[in-house]
Amino acid sequence: MTMSAGWYLRRLSRMGPREVGGRVGDTLRRRRWRSARPVAPGVSGAGFTAVLPAGTIAAVPPDAAKRLVAEADRLLDGHVEYFGVARDDLADPNWWYDPKTGRRAPWGYAFDVPYRDEDAVGDIKQIWELSRHQYLTVLAAAYALTEDERYAERVAAHLRSWWAANAPLRGVHWTSGIELGIRLLSWVWIRRLLDGWPGVTELFEDNPVALRQIWHHQRWLAAFPSRGSSANNHVIAETAGQFAAACAFGWFPESARWRADSLRSLDRQLRANTFGSGLNRELATEYHGLVLELGLAALAEADAAGVPVPATVRLVLLRMTDALAAVVDNRLRPPRQGDSDDGHGLIVDGTGTDRWGSLLATGDAVFGRLDWWPGVTGTDVRTPLLAALVRPYAKDGAAPAVTRPASRPAHFSDAGMTILRGPEHIWARCDGGPHGFLSIAAHAHADALSVEVRHDGVDVLADPGTYCYHGQPEWRRYFRSTIGHNTLELDGADQSVSGGPFLWTRHARSRVLAADPSGASAGGTARWCAEHDGYQHAVHRRQVELTAASHELKVVDEVRGDRPAAVRLAFHLGPAITADLVGNRARLTWTRDGEDRSAELDLPGELNWQAHRGASEPPLGWYSPGFGRKEPATTLLGTGFADGRREFITVLRFHG
């Protein structure tokens, strides 16, 4: 996907003067580096002291260790899957090859590589993912657990191969700061986990090629930080990676400055990226997880190196952890809100480890769980490793006294998120928050007033997800669109106006009018009401009521306009749901843990209803379980008109 002149103008319009000035400076620096690349200084006497405390590996639960070793063995055999594409070439990978399109990224000066153009480069996510080296942290962790040198030798061979094939500032792996930051974090953990291997110092401290790569990565990140309207999760990855490397690999004349600057930036950006309630400002739940992982990993490096961190760093991470505990359903699944690209900050676990349970387990170890937190029954490798390095919050003399929620929060006013809970583990998310973060709202969807409903962890009214970023613009548009969410569309237009795959030029503004999420307790009714101004000639207001006694969710959509408008109201069902639609009533059935479940969905009779499943021209009726993957699912779509003030009432009734 190449960017047009119009896109550049739209993108420029979302920047402030300071950001424009910074980007001009970046452009001049790139030109200067083209002809005179920075030269890495010589290093002598480098040593690595940020090792795991004695007994850490022994604390890894046996079942988590078993999953990890099984995953490491698959990697040794050359097998891996990224974003729905299986690869069997991992024994000797081509670092620039995209197995999805069969294309190979071009060689050349990094900033000349058109990485957004799939025709020239291939699917950039497929190419970048392998070079985050998170599969190497898994192999290194397998070595730490088993002392089997096959894992260490494979790690060493692949690092040497990558370093040889990707000279500083050459090729596609030097184009994006988030990639450099995450790769540095992986290298820190690889060095730590291989500490008992006899060849580790020859691979790192005594290896001029490794030293040169580590220095150039940090120099790049110091020179080209994400700025202004782009200072979202990318800048967290950049600063966390650079800080981790400056702590663990503090071998260079610039290390102290890089460490101080990146820590200052990390503190500032964690606060900027997080609401006071603890939810991530991008309102894209997967990025909440990514930022929390990165922040915890950076904190581990600070404590391992004895570097004091501002109290606000721990406080933000504490609030993020409490917020995550508050919003997950009974199966520990968080909302499926906004973009998701399956990105992780640190991977040392095998397939089958629950990401969100792992984060809550780490939060318990570092901050201490609250009585209302959901229970975590699964195990992981990452928690004991991080917990061995991070100073527990309660024992940190610099940690401020903070009042944590006495009961489970359900309404996050700053983020506009409200969680309604009912019997039979009914869980509903109501969205009345900002469109997204910063002026471009890069990872937002046009989903104002959407609802997401689950029953015992099963998606009933589902957020369809993300599916893709680059290369398939029609699918990118669909999964971000208003009609791609459980909300109401007027006159065939999205509520917010897109200017590109990661750019919104006009943002719908929502406001919550009422929120009483506690009403469903003791057999009562929980209520929520909000409206948005995304349509020029009408206001969409929605009220949701969850009544515990009747196991009933009622959605009232009100359109207030000054002229007739075409209406489309969509309800996207989860992939496990079978729907039998007759007129304006749908019978929904599914199976959970071998037990048949059912519900009835009474849809507004003023609209004409049809079921769509797996349509492609245009896309409709899809669910993306993860980045790069999609599967057919049923969408119930009602069409009609609203004239003046009109209400549309939907009732979802679960059977006991």
XYZ file of C-alpha atoms in Angstrom:
656
model
C 0.000 0.000 0.000
C 1.751 3.151 -1.187
C 0.870 6.498 0.337
C -0.543 9.154 -2.020
C 0.204 12.861 -1.966
C -3.247 13.375 -0.486
C -2.412 11.038 2.406
C 0.732 13.031 3.183
C -1.278 16.236 3.250
C -3.906 14.695 5.529
C -1.192 13.315 7.781
C 0.533 16.687 7.926
C -2.738 18.352 8.917
C -2.838 16.239 12.101
C 0.589 17.426 13.299
C 1.441 20.399 15.436
C 4.330 22.815 14.760
C 6.649 21.091 17.229
C 6.091 17.704 15.627
C 6.620 19.112 12.148
C 9.903 20.657 13.273
C 11.030 17.384 14.820
C 10.236 15.448 11.667
C 12.143 17.949 9.537
C 15.131 17.380 11.799
C 14.702 13.607 11.411
C 14.729 13.972 7.627
C 17.945 15.992 7.677
C 19.575 13.480 10.011
C 18.643 10.582 7.741
C 20.237 12.354 4.793
C 23.381 12.992 6.783
C 23.598 9.384 7.940
C 23.240 8.145 4.359
C 26.672 9.496 3.448
C 28.327 9.369 6.873
C 26.961 6.600 9.047
C 27.728 6.892 12.780
C 30.726 4.834 13.820
C 30.406 2.620 16.901
C 33.049 3.234 19.587
C 35.432 0.557 20.737
C 34.505 -1.288 23.925
C 36.768 -3.090 26.372
C 36.051 -4.857 29.623
C 32.342 -5.372 28.922
C 30.588 -7.600 31.413
C 27.049 -8.743 32.102
C 25.801 -8.625 35.678
C 21.993 -8.487 35.264
C 21.615 -12.226 35.793
C 18.674 -14.062 37.307
C 18.907 -14.595 41.068
C 19.759 -18.087 42.243
C 16.734 -20.368 42.420
C 14.672 -18.468 39.833
C 14.570 -21.269 37.264
C 13.603 -23.783 39.922
C 10.522 -21.656 40.675
C 9.084 -22.178 37.171
C 5.984 -24.413 37.438
C 6.520 -27.826 35.808
C 3.526 -27.608 33.460
C 4.619 -24.177 32.202
C 8.131 -25.524 31.672
C 6.729 -28.485 29.742
C 4.767 -26.214 27.385
C 7.826 -24.060 26.839
C 10.122 -26.965 25.990
C 7.527 -28.411 23.601
C 7.381 -25.049 21.807
C 11.177 -24.835 21.717
C 11.373 -28.275 20.132
C 8.936 -27.200 17.399
C 11.140 -24.184 16.755
C 14.239 -26.382 16.584
C 12.462 -28.500 13.992
C 11.930 -25.346 11.929
C 8.202 -24.868 12.494
C 6.447 -21.645 13.465
C 3.227 -19.827 12.629
C 2.842 -16.071 12.373
C -0.515 -14.413 11.753
C -2.109 -17.514 10.290
C 0.815 -18.356 7.990
C 2.680 -21.575 8.813
C 6.432 -21.666 8.168
C 8.755 -24.660 8.097
C 11.940 -22.749 7.224
C 12.916 -21.627 10.693
C 15.988 -23.858 10.878
C 17.719 -21.472 8.451
C 15.450 -18.462 7.852
C 15.653 -15.840 5.143
C 15.344 -12.650 7.206
C 13.831 -10.593 4.374
C 11.407 -13.143 2.970
C 7.617 -12.949 3.307
C 6.102 -16.439 3.040
C 2.615 -14.994 2.615
C 3.277 -13.209 -0.687
C 6.531 -14.915 -1.701
C 8.229 -11.538 -1.969
C 11.615 -10.512 -0.625
C 12.196 -7.044 0.768
C 14.748 -4.998 -1.196
C 18.232 -4.172 0.048
C 19.392 -0.601 0.404
C 19.577 2.357 2.732
C 16.955 1.705 5.396
C 15.012 4.928 4.962
C 14.629 4.319 1.229
C 12.815 0.999 1.713
C 9.075 1.438 0.887
C 7.950 -0.861 3.708
C 4.277 0.122 3.358
C 4.194 -1.070 -0.270
C 3.297 -4.766 -0.270
C 3.993 -5.054 -4.005
C 7.594 -4.008 -3.429
C 8.314 -5.497 -0.011
C 5.697 -8.125 0.827
C 3.646 -8.250 4.027
C 5.835 -6.229 6.352
C 4.319 -7.774 9.499
C 5.383 -11.227 8.329
C 8.929 -10.006 7.692
C 9.285 -8.003 10.889
C 7.824 -10.556 13.293
C 10.600 -13.117 12.959
C 13.220 -10.407 13.483
C 11.771 -9.367 16.812
C 13.697 -12.479 17.952
C 11.033 -13.450 20.439
C 11.225 -17.041 19.237
C 14.898 -16.871 20.273
C 13.908 -15.838 23.803
C 11.799 -19.005 23.899
C 14.792 -21.106 22.815
C 17.006 -19.328 25.340
C 14.468 -19.985 28.095
C 14.416 -23.651 27.089
C 18.188 -23.727 27.535
C 17.881 -22.118 30.974
C 15.354 -24.776 31.996
C 17.076 -27.822 30.528
C 20.750 -26.874 29.976
C 20.404 -28.581 26.592
C 23.014 -26.835 24.450
C 21.069 -27.435 21.240
C 18.819 -24.524 22.146
C 21.743 -22.187 22.913
C 23.584 -23.149 19.760
C 20.542 -22.460 17.597
C 20.109 -19.056 19.246
C 23.754 -18.190 18.627
C 23.632 -19.326 15.005
C 20.525 -17.254 14.277
C 21.839 -14.131 15.983
C 25.078 -14.328 14.021
C 23.097 -14.909 10.832
C 20.852 -11.923 11.494
C 23.712 -9.618 12.399
C 25.578 -10.592 9.224
C 22.540 -10.092 6.980
C 21.323 -6.822 8.509
C 24.176 -4.347 8.712
C 23.276 -1.140 10.572
C 21.004 1.155 8.579
C 20.669 -1.332 5.742
C 17.384 -2.972 4.860
C 13.833 -3.226 6.136
C 14.697 -4.118 9.736
C 16.099 -0.640 10.368
C 12.987 1.302 9.358
C 10.731 1.184 12.453
C 11.634 2.072 16.020
C 9.185 -0.342 17.637
C 11.003 -3.206 15.933
C 14.397 -2.049 17.185
C 13.093 -1.541 20.720
C 11.483 -4.965 21.017
C 14.522 -6.610 19.417
C 16.827 -5.008 22.002
C 14.606 -6.278 24.808
C 14.795 -9.768 23.299
C 18.602 -9.585 23.161
C 18.775 -8.583 26.825
C 16.729 -11.603 27.829
C 18.610 -13.926 25.481
C 21.877 -12.892 27.147
C 20.344 -13.366 30.592
C 18.817 -16.776 29.874
C 21.992 -18.080 28.226
C 24.169 -16.970 31.129
C 25.144 -20.541 32.037
C 26.155 -21.451 28.486
C 29.952 -21.453 27.943
C 29.674 -19.613 24.612
C 27.588 -16.678 25.787
C 30.371 -14.122 26.321
C 31.847 -14.940 22.920
C 28.376 -14.324 21.451
C 27.822 -10.992 23.211
C 30.500 -9.160 25.243
C 33.504 -10.428 23.296
C 31.835 -10.153 19.898
C 32.577 -6.868 18.046
C 29.669 -7.515 15.665
C 27.209 -7.850 18.551
C 28.572 -4.750 20.258
C 28.274 -2.790 17.034
C 24.663 -3.917 16.531
C 23.655 -3.090 20.109
C 25.244 0.353 19.888
C 23.642 1.174 16.522
C 20.206 0.079 17.746
C 20.425 2.450 20.694
C 21.890 5.263 18.604
C 18.996 4.871 16.133
C 16.380 4.976 18.906
C 17.953 8.056 20.475
C 17.934 9.827 17.101
C 14.481 8.937 15.763
C 11.868 8.692 18.542
C 8.198 8.492 17.644
C 6.892 12.041 17.892
C 3.728 13.963 18.573
C 0.731 12.306 16.936
C 2.678 9.033 16.641
C 3.725 8.818 20.300
C 1.511 5.847 21.108
C 2.520 2.267 21.956
C 5.457 2.607 19.537
C 7.225 5.119 21.745
C 6.750 2.848 24.780
C 8.460 -0.019 22.925
C 11.260 2.277 21.808
C 11.989 3.688 25.251
C 11.516 0.369 27.090
C 13.896 -1.401 24.713
C 16.514 1.301 24.853
C 16.298 1.574 28.632
C 16.597 -2.206 29.038
C 19.676 -2.285 26.812
C 21.261 0.740 28.497
C 20.837 -0.980 31.865
C 21.919 -4.504 30.932
C 24.443 -3.580 28.213
C 25.822 -0.403 29.792
C 29.133 -0.770 27.968
C 29.274 2.372 25.843
C 30.312 5.984 26.503
C 26.707 7.061 25.824
C 25.082 4.398 28.051
C 24.492 6.625 31.079
C 22.906 9.324 28.933
C 20.801 6.823 26.993
C 19.666 5.273 30.258
C 18.662 8.600 31.812
C 16.970 9.931 28.676
C 15.021 6.747 27.958
C 13.875 6.410 31.569
C 12.678 10.006 31.567
C 10.819 9.373 28.304
C 9.385 6.068 29.535
C 7.979 7.746 32.634
C 6.459 10.588 30.623
C 5.027 8.380 27.893
C 3.550 5.775 30.238
C 1.626 8.573 31.922
C 0.639 10.121 28.592
C -0.564 6.782 27.186
C -2.650 5.836 30.237
C -5.885 7.218 31.637
C -6.035 7.931 35.346
C -8.297 4.898 35.642
C -5.485 2.683 34.366
C -6.879 1.897 30.911
C -4.696 2.530 27.878
C -5.617 5.698 25.987
C -5.528 4.008 22.591
C -8.673 2.127 23.665
C -7.315 -0.915 21.879
C -7.117 -3.646 24.487
C -4.273 -5.622 22.911
C -2.113 -2.511 23.160
C -2.994 -2.207 26.838
C -1.437 -5.644 27.190
C 1.600 -4.734 25.087
C 2.316 -1.518 27.002
C 1.899 -3.288 30.352
C 4.289 -6.057 29.285
C 6.859 -3.534 28.086
C 6.559 -1.456 31.236
C 7.000 -4.454 33.523
C 10.012 -5.635 31.511
C 11.616 -2.189 31.748
C 10.953 -2.088 35.483
C 12.653 -5.474 35.839
C 15.780 -4.111 34.150
C 15.841 -1.053 36.387
C 15.596 -3.122 39.556
C 18.127 -5.674 38.286
C 20.596 -2.871 37.609
C 19.800 -0.925 40.774
C 18.576 2.080 38.781
C 16.002 4.155 40.715
C 12.811 4.772 38.761
C 10.263 7.536 39.308
C 7.432 6.462 41.577
C 4.987 7.282 38.788
C 6.308 4.410 36.660
C 5.287 1.809 39.250
C 2.058 3.641 39.947
C 0.962 3.627 36.282
C 1.782 -0.082 35.942
C -0.149 -0.811 39.142
C -3.200 1.039 37.860
C -2.966 -0.688 34.480
C -2.917 -4.068 36.221
C -5.907 -3.260 38.426
C -7.801 -1.984 35.374
C -7.079 -5.198 33.478
C -8.330 -7.258 36.415
C -11.492 -5.150 36.425
C -12.503 -5.509 32.770
C -11.865 -9.185 31.974
C -14.784 -11.610 31.821
C -15.078 -14.777 33.910
C -12.713 -16.601 31.503
C -10.099 -13.822 31.831
C -10.806 -12.499 28.326
C -10.591 -8.704 28.037
C -12.654 -6.577 25.626
C -11.969 -6.924 21.894
C -11.816 -3.184 21.357
C -9.897 -1.340 18.646
C -6.895 -2.667 16.758
C -5.005 -5.810 17.646
C -1.864 -7.148 15.958
C -0.954 -9.929 18.420
C 2.127 -7.969 19.508
C 3.954 -8.966 22.701
C 6.674 -7.256 24.689
C 8.467 -10.334 26.014
C 7.800 -13.981 25.150
C 9.307 -16.793 27.221
C 6.287 -19.104 27.252
C 4.981 -21.930 25.140
C 1.766 -22.179 23.153
C -1.327 -22.461 25.318
C -0.190 -20.026 28.004
C -2.895 -17.468 28.675
C -1.559 -13.972 28.072
C -3.995 -12.200 30.361
C -3.731 -14.740 33.142
C 0.047 -14.381 32.917
C -0.161 -10.596 33.261
C -2.475 -10.878 36.261
C -0.189 -13.465 37.853
C 2.749 -11.081 37.418
C 0.633 -8.264 38.840
C -0.110 -10.423 41.868
C 3.595 -11.140 42.386
C 4.678 -7.513 41.939
C 1.776 -5.449 43.292
C -0.361 -7.907 45.241
C -3.829 -8.989 44.217
C -6.960 -7.368 45.588
C -9.837 -9.391 47.022
C -12.074 -8.660 44.032
C -9.546 -9.772 41.413
C -10.590 -12.818 39.395
C -8.735 -16.001 40.179
C -5.893 -17.163 37.924
C -5.575 -20.927 37.729
C -3.044 -21.235 34.881
C 0.733 -21.016 35.161
C 3.456 -19.356 33.129
C 7.222 -19.013 32.857
C 7.387 -15.233 32.589
C 5.925 -14.435 36.006
C 8.641 -16.095 38.135
C 11.352 -14.613 35.898
C 10.048 -11.047 36.170
C 9.116 -11.418 39.826
C 12.682 -12.478 40.613
C 13.969 -9.159 39.285
C 11.244 -6.654 40.190
C 11.121 -5.276 43.710
C 7.641 -5.958 45.169
C 5.616 -2.756 45.277
C 4.829 -2.968 48.979
C 8.548 -3.290 49.810
C 9.667 -0.406 47.645
C 10.375 2.540 49.905
C 9.990 4.943 46.976
C 6.506 3.699 46.115
C 3.824 6.239 47.024
C 0.888 5.318 49.198
C -2.024 4.762 46.867
C -5.666 3.953 47.354
C -6.599 1.002 45.175
C -10.237 0.168 44.353
C -12.051 -1.496 47.243
C -14.449 -3.239 44.848
C -14.333 -4.169 41.189
C -14.645 -1.044 39.020
C -17.237 -1.257 36.262
C -17.418 2.291 34.886
C -14.283 4.027 33.644
C -15.475 7.561 33.022
C -12.247 8.852 31.456
C -12.104 5.965 28.960
C -15.856 5.862 28.429
C -15.945 2.113 29.058
C -18.687 0.499 31.111
C -18.880 -3.202 31.963
C -22.300 -4.635 32.829
C -22.322 -8.045 34.535
C -25.247 -10.334 35.159
C -26.029 -13.912 36.203
C -24.769 -16.913 34.219
C -21.570 -14.926 33.687
C -23.271 -12.460 31.341
C -20.724 -9.762 30.457
C -21.373 -6.671 28.342
C -19.046 -3.853 27.328
C -20.595 -0.518 26.395
C -18.462 2.004 24.496
C -19.043 5.699 25.128
C -15.447 6.896 25.153
C -13.127 8.976 22.997
C -12.591 7.859 19.418
C -8.919 7.113 20.057
C -5.587 8.527 21.172
C -3.856 11.620 19.822
C -4.839 13.484 16.678
C -4.588 10.503 14.304
C -6.222 7.918 16.626
C -4.164 5.340 14.720
C -5.581 2.177 16.273
C -9.194 3.297 16.746
C -12.254 1.871 15.023
C -15.432 3.758 14.083
C -17.302 1.938 16.858
C -18.941 4.631 18.980
C -21.743 3.252 21.193
C -20.951 -0.322 20.196
C -21.754 -3.171 22.555
C -19.961 -6.455 23.055
C -21.804 -9.250 24.867
C -20.566 -12.617 26.147
C -22.124 -15.518 27.985
C -19.668 -17.513 30.090
C -16.824 -16.224 27.947
C -18.464 -17.025 24.590
C -18.814 -14.125 22.145
C -22.541 -13.695 21.495
C -22.593 -10.127 20.174
C -18.981 -9.921 19.073
C -16.498 -7.249 18.172
C -15.205 -8.708 14.877
C -11.572 -7.729 15.504
C -8.851 -6.385 13.198
C -7.565 -9.002 10.696
C -5.027 -6.863 8.791
C -3.131 -3.573 8.608
C -1.341 -3.303 5.236
C -1.874 -4.697 1.762
C -5.643 -5.355 1.817
C -7.309 -1.930 2.038
C -10.886 -3.176 1.548
C -10.542 -5.526 4.530
C -8.807 -2.886 6.631
C -11.704 -0.519 5.943
C -14.322 -3.136 6.823
C -12.880 -4.224 10.153
C -12.498 -0.567 11.221
C -15.904 0.542 9.924
C -19.084 1.407 11.757
C -21.009 -1.367 9.980
C -18.292 -3.751 11.157
C -19.385 -3.225 14.781
C -22.488 -3.667 16.897
C -23.779 -0.163 16.444
C -25.905 1.961 14.109
C -24.879 3.483 10.778
C -26.651 6.399 9.071
C -26.644 7.176 5.333
C -23.924 4.620 4.625
C -21.229 6.649 6.384
C -18.812 5.867 9.168
C -19.199 7.928 12.342
C -15.542 9.020 12.093
C -13.746 9.878 8.860
C -10.726 7.819 7.846
C -7.792 9.421 6.065
C -5.707 6.256 5.735
C -5.089 2.871 7.353
C -3.777 4.475 10.578
C -5.282 7.941 10.281
C -8.639 9.473 11.194
C -9.260 13.052 10.078
C -12.532 13.579 11.970
C -13.367 11.923 15.275
C -16.871 11.238 16.540
C -17.289 12.648 20.032
C -19.184 10.503 22.504
C -20.502 11.305 25.937
C -21.945 9.010 28.570
C -25.248 10.329 29.904
C -25.862 7.701 32.575
C -24.022 4.686 33.963
C -25.284 2.450 36.750
C -23.430 -0.832 36.255
C -24.140 -2.048 39.777
C -27.883 -2.261 39.284
C -27.867 -5.907 38.158
C -26.773 -7.052 41.595
C -29.455 -8.599 43.797
C -31.715 -9.184 40.815
C -31.929 -5.547 39.703
C -31.181 -3.768 36.417
C -27.895 -2.234 35.282
C -28.199 0.754 32.951
C -26.000 2.732 30.591
C -26.793 5.524 28.144
C -24.589 7.527 25.785
C -24.686 9.504 22.544
C -22.274 10.691 19.852
C -22.116 13.466 17.249
C -20.478 11.553 14.399
C -23.351 12.164 11.962
C -23.745 15.710 10.692
C -27.532 15.857 10.603
C -28.470 13.502 13.413
C -27.528 12.341 16.891
C -27.361 8.660 17.754
C -28.258 7.891 21.367
C -28.177 4.387 22.797
C -29.430 2.972 26.075
C -28.527 -0.503 27.342
C -30.248 -2.267 30.240
C -29.207 -5.609 31.729
C -31.871 -7.119 33.970
C -30.592 -9.906 36.176
C -33.913 -11.539 37.043
C -34.912 -12.104 33.415
C -31.386 -12.630 32.020
C -32.323 -9.958 29.510
C -30.265 -7.317 27.713
C -32.262 -4.487 26.138
C -30.741 -2.052 23.620
C -32.655 1.092 22.652
C -31.258 3.066 19.716
C -32.641 6.546 19.236
C -32.002 8.676 16.130
C -32.674 12.394 16.428
C -32.328 14.171 13.104
C -33.692 17.018 11.022
C -34.212 14.959 7.854
C -34.842 11.329 6.807
C -31.799 9.076 6.997
C -31.040 5.565 5.790
C -30.405 3.277 8.760
C -28.340 0.119 9.024
C -28.172 -1.604 12.401
C -25.692 -4.468 12.713
C -25.336 -7.237 15.272
C -22.291 -9.420 14.722
C -22.484 -12.862 16.279
C -19.489 -14.783 17.522
C -18.185 -17.690 15.419
C -19.577 -20.265 17.861
C -23.149 -18.943 17.466
C -25.659 -20.490 15.090
C -28.547 -18.204 14.197
C -31.997 -19.109 12.889
C -33.556 -15.853 11.691
C -37.306 -15.703 11.045
C -38.657 -12.228 10.393
C -37.236 -10.022 13.100
C -36.540 -12.802 15.622
C -33.357 -14.871 15.732
C -32.858 -17.994 17.791
C -29.214 -18.285 18.820
C -27.630 -21.586 19.846
C -24.130 -22.660 20.828
C -22.264 -25.198 22.939
C -20.044 -24.453 25.917
C -18.093 -27.210 27.684
C -20.344 -29.847 26.131
C -23.544 -28.116 27.233
C -26.065 -26.659 24.789
C -26.891 -22.989 25.339
C -29.431 -20.717 23.665
C -30.844 -17.216 23.524
C -33.446 -15.243 21.609
C -32.738 -11.975 19.858
C -35.803 -9.827 19.188
C -34.815 -7.248 16.595
C -36.553 -3.957 15.733
C -39.576 -4.698 13.544
C -39.260 -1.328 11.805
C -36.210 -2.630 9.954
C -35.839 -5.375 7.355
C -33.500 -8.078 8.636
C -31.150 -10.390 6.774
C -28.409 -12.756 7.883
C -25.016 -12.448 6.189
C -22.116 -14.843 6.543
C -18.700 -14.771 4.906
C -19.587 -12.259 2.174
C -16.654 -10.657 0.342
C -18.145 -8.134 -2.120
C -18.482 -6.114 0.008
C -17.086 -7.772 3.172
C -19.720 -8.642 5.764
C -20.088 -11.470 8.242
C -16.546 -12.089 9.484
C -14.704 -12.604 12.758
C -10.949 -12.271 13.200
C -9.657 -14.485 16.048
C -6.162 -13.041 15.608
C -4.073 -10.893 13.323
C -3.949 -12.236 9.767
C -6.797 -14.678 10.393
C -10.493 -14.398 9.664
C -13.395 -16.838 9.640
C -17.035 -16.573 8.604
C -19.511 -15.569 11.288
C -23.130 -14.468 11.107
C -24.032 -10.792 10.944
C -27.668 -9.792 11.383
C -28.234 -6.582 9.447
C -31.354 -4.454 9.628
C -32.045 -1.781 7.012
C -34.647 0.964 6.889
C -35.159 4.677 7.482
C -35.383 7.096 10.361
C -37.466 10.246 9.993
C -37.143 12.839 12.733
C -37.009 11.080 16.087
C -37.144 7.292 15.926
C -36.417 4.482 18.380
C -35.273 0.961 17.547
C -35.516 -1.601 20.351
C -33.519 -4.836 20.488
C -33.878 -7.456 23.233
C -31.422 -10.300 23.831
C -32.856 -12.899 26.206
C -30.647 -15.704 27.518
C -32.303 -18.977 28.489
C -31.460 -20.290 31.925
